mmCIF file of C-alpha atoms in Angstrom:
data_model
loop_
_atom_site.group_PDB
_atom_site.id
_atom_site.type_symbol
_atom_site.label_atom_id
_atom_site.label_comp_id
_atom_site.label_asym_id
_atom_site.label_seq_id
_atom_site.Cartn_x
_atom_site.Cartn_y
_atom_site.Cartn_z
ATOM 1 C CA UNK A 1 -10.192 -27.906 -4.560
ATOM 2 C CA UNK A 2 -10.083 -26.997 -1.159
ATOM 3 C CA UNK A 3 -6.788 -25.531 -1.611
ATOM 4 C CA UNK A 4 -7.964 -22.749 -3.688
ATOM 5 C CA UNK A 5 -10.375 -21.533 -1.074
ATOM 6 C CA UNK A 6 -7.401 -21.073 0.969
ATOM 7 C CA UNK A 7 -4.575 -20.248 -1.582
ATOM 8 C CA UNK A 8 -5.979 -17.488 -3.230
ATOM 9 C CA UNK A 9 -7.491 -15.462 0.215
ATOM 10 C CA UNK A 10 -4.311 -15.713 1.473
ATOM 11 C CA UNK A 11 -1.931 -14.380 -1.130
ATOM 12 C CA UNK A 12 -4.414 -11.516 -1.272
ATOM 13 C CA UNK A 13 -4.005 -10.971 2.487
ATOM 14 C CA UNK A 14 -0.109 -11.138 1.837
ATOM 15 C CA UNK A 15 -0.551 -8.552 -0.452
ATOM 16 C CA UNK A 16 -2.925 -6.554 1.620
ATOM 17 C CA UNK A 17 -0.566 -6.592 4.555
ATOM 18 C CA UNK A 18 2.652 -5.785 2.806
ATOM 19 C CA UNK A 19 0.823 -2.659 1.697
ATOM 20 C CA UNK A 20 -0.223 -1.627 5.222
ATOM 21 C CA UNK A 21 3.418 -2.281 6.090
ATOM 22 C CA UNK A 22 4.414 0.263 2.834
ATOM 23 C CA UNK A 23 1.643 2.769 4.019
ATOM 24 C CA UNK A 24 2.465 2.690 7.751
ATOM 25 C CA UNK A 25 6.451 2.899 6.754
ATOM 26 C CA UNK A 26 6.552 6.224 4.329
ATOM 27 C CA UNK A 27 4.315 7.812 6.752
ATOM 28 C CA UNK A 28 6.771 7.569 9.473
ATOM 29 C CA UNK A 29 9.432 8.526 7.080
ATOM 30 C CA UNK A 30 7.865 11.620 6.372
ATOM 31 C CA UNK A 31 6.919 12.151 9.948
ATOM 32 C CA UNK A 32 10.556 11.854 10.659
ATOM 33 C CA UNK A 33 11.343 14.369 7.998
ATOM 34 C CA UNK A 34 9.075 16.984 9.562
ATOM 35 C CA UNK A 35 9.870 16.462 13.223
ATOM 36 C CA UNK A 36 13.896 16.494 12.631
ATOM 37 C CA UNK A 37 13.626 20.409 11.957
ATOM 38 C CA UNK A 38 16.927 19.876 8.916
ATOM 39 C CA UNK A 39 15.449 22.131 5.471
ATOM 40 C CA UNK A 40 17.474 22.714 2.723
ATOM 41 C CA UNK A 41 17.023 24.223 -0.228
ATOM 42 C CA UNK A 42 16.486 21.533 -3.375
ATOM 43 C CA UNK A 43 15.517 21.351 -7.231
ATOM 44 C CA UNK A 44 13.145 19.921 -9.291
ATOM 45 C CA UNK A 45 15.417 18.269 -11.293
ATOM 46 C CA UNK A 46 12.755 16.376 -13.590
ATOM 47 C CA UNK A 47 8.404 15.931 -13.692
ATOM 48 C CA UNK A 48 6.709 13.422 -14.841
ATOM 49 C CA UNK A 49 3.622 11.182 -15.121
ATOM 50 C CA UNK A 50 2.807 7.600 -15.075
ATOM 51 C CA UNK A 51 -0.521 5.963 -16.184
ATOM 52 C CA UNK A 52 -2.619 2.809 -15.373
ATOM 53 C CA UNK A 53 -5.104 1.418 -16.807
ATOM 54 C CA UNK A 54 -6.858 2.411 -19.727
ATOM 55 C CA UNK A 55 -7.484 -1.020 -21.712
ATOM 56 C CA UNK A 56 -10.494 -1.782 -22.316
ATOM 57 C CA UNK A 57 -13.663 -0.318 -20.315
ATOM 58 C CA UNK A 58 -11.221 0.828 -17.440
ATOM 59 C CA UNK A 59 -10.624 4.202 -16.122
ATOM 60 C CA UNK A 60 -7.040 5.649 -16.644
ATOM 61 C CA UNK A 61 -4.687 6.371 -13.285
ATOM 62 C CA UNK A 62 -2.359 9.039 -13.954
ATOM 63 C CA UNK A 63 0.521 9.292 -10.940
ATOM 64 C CA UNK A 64 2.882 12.788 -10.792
ATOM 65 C CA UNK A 65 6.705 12.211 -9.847
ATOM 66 C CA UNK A 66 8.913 14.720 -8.937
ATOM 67 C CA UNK A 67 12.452 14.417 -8.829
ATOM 68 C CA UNK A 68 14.313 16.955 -6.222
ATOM 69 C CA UNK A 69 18.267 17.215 -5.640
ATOM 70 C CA UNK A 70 19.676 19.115 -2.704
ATOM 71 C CA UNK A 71 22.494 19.302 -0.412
ATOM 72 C CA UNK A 72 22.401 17.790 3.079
ATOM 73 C CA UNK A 73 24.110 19.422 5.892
ATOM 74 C CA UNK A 74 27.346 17.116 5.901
ATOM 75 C CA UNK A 75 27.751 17.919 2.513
ATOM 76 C CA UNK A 76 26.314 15.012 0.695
ATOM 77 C CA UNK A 77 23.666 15.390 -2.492
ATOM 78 C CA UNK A 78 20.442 13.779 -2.436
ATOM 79 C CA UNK A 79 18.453 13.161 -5.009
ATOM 80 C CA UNK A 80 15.218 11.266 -4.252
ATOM 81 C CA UNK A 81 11.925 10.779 -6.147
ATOM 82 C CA UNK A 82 8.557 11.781 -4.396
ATOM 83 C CA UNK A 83 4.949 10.911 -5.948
ATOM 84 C CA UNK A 84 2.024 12.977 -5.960
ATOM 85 C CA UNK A 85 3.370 16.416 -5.284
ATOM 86 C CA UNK A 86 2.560 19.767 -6.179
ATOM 87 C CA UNK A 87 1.760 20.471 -9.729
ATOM 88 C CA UNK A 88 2.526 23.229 -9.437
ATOM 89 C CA UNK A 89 6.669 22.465 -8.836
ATOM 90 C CA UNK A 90 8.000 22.306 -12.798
ATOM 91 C CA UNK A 91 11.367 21.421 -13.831
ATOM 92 C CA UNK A 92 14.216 24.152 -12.392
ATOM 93 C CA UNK A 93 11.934 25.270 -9.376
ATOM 94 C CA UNK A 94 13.555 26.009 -6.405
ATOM 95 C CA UNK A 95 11.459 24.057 -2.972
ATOM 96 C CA UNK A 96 12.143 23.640 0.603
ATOM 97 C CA UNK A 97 13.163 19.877 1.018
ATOM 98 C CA UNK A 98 12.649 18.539 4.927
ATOM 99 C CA UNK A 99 14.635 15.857 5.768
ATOM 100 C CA UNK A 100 16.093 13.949 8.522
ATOM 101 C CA UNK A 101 19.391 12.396 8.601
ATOM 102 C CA UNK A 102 20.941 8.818 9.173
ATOM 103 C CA UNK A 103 22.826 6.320 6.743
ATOM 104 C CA UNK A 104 19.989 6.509 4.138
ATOM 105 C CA UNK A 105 18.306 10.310 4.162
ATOM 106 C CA UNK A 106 14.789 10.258 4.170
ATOM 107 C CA UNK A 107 13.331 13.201 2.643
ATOM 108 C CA UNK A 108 10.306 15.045 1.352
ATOM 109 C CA UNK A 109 9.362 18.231 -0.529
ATOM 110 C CA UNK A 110 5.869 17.937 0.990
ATOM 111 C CA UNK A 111 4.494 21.042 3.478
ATOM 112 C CA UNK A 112 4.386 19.747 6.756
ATOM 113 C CA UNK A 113 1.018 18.667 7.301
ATOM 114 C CA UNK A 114 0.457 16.417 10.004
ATOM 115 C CA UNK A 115 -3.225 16.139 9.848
ATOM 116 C CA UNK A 116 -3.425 15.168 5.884
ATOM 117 C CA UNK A 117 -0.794 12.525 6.818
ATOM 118 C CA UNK A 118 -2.819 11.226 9.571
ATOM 119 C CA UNK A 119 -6.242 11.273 7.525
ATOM 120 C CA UNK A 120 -4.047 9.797 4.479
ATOM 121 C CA UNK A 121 -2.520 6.640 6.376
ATOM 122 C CA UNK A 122 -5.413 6.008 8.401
ATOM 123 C CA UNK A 123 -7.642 5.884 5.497
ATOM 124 C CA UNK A 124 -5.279 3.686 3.508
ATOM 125 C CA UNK A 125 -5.701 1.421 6.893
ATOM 126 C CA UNK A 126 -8.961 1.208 6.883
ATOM 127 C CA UNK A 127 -9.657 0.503 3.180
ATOM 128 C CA UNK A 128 -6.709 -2.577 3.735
ATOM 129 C CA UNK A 129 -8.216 -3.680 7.213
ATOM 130 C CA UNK A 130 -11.515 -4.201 5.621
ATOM 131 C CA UNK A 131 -10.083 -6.381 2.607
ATOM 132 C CA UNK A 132 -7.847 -8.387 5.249
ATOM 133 C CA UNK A 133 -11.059 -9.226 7.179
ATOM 134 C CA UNK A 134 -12.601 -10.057 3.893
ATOM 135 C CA UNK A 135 -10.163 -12.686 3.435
ATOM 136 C CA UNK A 136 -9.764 -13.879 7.058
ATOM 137 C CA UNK A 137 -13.707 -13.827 6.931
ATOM 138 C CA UNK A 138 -13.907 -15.832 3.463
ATOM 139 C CA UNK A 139 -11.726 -18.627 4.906
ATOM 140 C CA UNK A 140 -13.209 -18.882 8.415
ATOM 141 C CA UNK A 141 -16.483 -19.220 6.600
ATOM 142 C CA UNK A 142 -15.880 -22.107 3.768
ATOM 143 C CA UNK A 143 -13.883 -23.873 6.575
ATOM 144 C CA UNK A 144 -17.469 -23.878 8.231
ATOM 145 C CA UNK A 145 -19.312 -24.635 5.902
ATOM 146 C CA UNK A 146 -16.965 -27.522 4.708
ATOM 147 C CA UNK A 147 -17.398 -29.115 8.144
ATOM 148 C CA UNK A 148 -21.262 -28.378 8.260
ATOM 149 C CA UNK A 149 -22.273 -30.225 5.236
ATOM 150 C CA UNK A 150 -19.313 -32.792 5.084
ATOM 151 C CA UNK A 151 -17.293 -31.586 2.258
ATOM 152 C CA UNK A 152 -13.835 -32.283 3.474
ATOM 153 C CA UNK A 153 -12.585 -33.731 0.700
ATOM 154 C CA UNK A 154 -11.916 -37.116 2.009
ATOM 155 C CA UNK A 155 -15.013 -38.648 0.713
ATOM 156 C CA UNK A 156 -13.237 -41.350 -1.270
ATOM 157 C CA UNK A 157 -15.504 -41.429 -3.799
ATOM 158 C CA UNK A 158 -18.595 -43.495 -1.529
ATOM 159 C CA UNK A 159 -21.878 -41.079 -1.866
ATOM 160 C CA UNK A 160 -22.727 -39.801 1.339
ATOM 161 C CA UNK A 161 -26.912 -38.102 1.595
ATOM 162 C CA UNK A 162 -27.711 -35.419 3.641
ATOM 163 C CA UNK A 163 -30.858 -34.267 4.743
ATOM 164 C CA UNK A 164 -31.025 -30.406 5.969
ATOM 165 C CA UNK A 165 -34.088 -28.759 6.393
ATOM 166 C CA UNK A 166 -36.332 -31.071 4.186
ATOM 167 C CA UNK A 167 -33.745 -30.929 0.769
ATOM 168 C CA UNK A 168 -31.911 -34.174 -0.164
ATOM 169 C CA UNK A 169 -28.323 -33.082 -0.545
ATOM 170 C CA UNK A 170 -25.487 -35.608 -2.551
ATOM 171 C CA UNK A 171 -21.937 -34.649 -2.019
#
């Protein structure tokens, strides 16, 4: 039983630190797109949306995605997908794509805005941080109070009574 006090905590810290990896990754990615000074000129090659949720009593989660195309400066075309973009870029509009070079491109069709990114990954940090100390905080504490009141799990079955603050407690 123990096992699931300690299984469960940390898969969900697994989780929550492969998505501060993910965060902390695009966000240099797009830095890198800004600060390499390379623009072309792309398309908006498709738009769409993409929804979660909904069943039941939950609230829907509707994502935009953007598809540009453009031409990098050795000649190469890039197409990439971007989420939550402008709504305002439709099908057959012409944008400014930033981009830095290398064996994979990494672009963007985002304005260069250094301060949203910041606000936008450190947020995402935060809200992560405070579930991984959740977790970390969840396991520290039933290991303590496994070893306070004897529940280790070895008992082997002989019934063990403790006495803590006046109440008669049976393992």
């Amino acid at each position: 039983m123990d096992l699931l006090f300690y299984l469960v905590p940390s898969l969900i810290l697994a989780v929550v630190l492969f998505g501060a990896y993910s965060v902390v990754r695009r966000s240099l990615q797009i830095r890198s797109a800004w600060k390499s000074g390379l623009t072309a000129e792309g398309r908006c090659l498709r738009m769409f949306t993409t929804t979660h949720g909904g069943s039941g009593d939950s609230s829907v989660s509707t994502t935009l995605h953007h598809v540009y195309e453009f031409t990098a400066r050795d000649g190469r075309t890039v197409r990439f997908e971007e989420e939550d973009g402008p709504a305002t870029n439709l099908e057959g509009d012409f944008v400014t794509v930033y981009y830095a070079e290398g064996r994979d491109v990494v672009a963007t069709a985002k304005a260069p805005s250094r301060a949203r990114l910041a606000t936008s990954t450190g947020a995402s940090l935060v809200f992560l941080g405070v579930a991984a100390v959740f977790c970390v905080g969840f396991m520290v504490t039933h290991n303590q109070m496994s070893d306070e009141f004897g529940f280790d799990g070895d008992t082997g079955g002989t019934s063990d009574t403790f006495v803590v603050d006046g109440v008669t407690m049976t393992p």
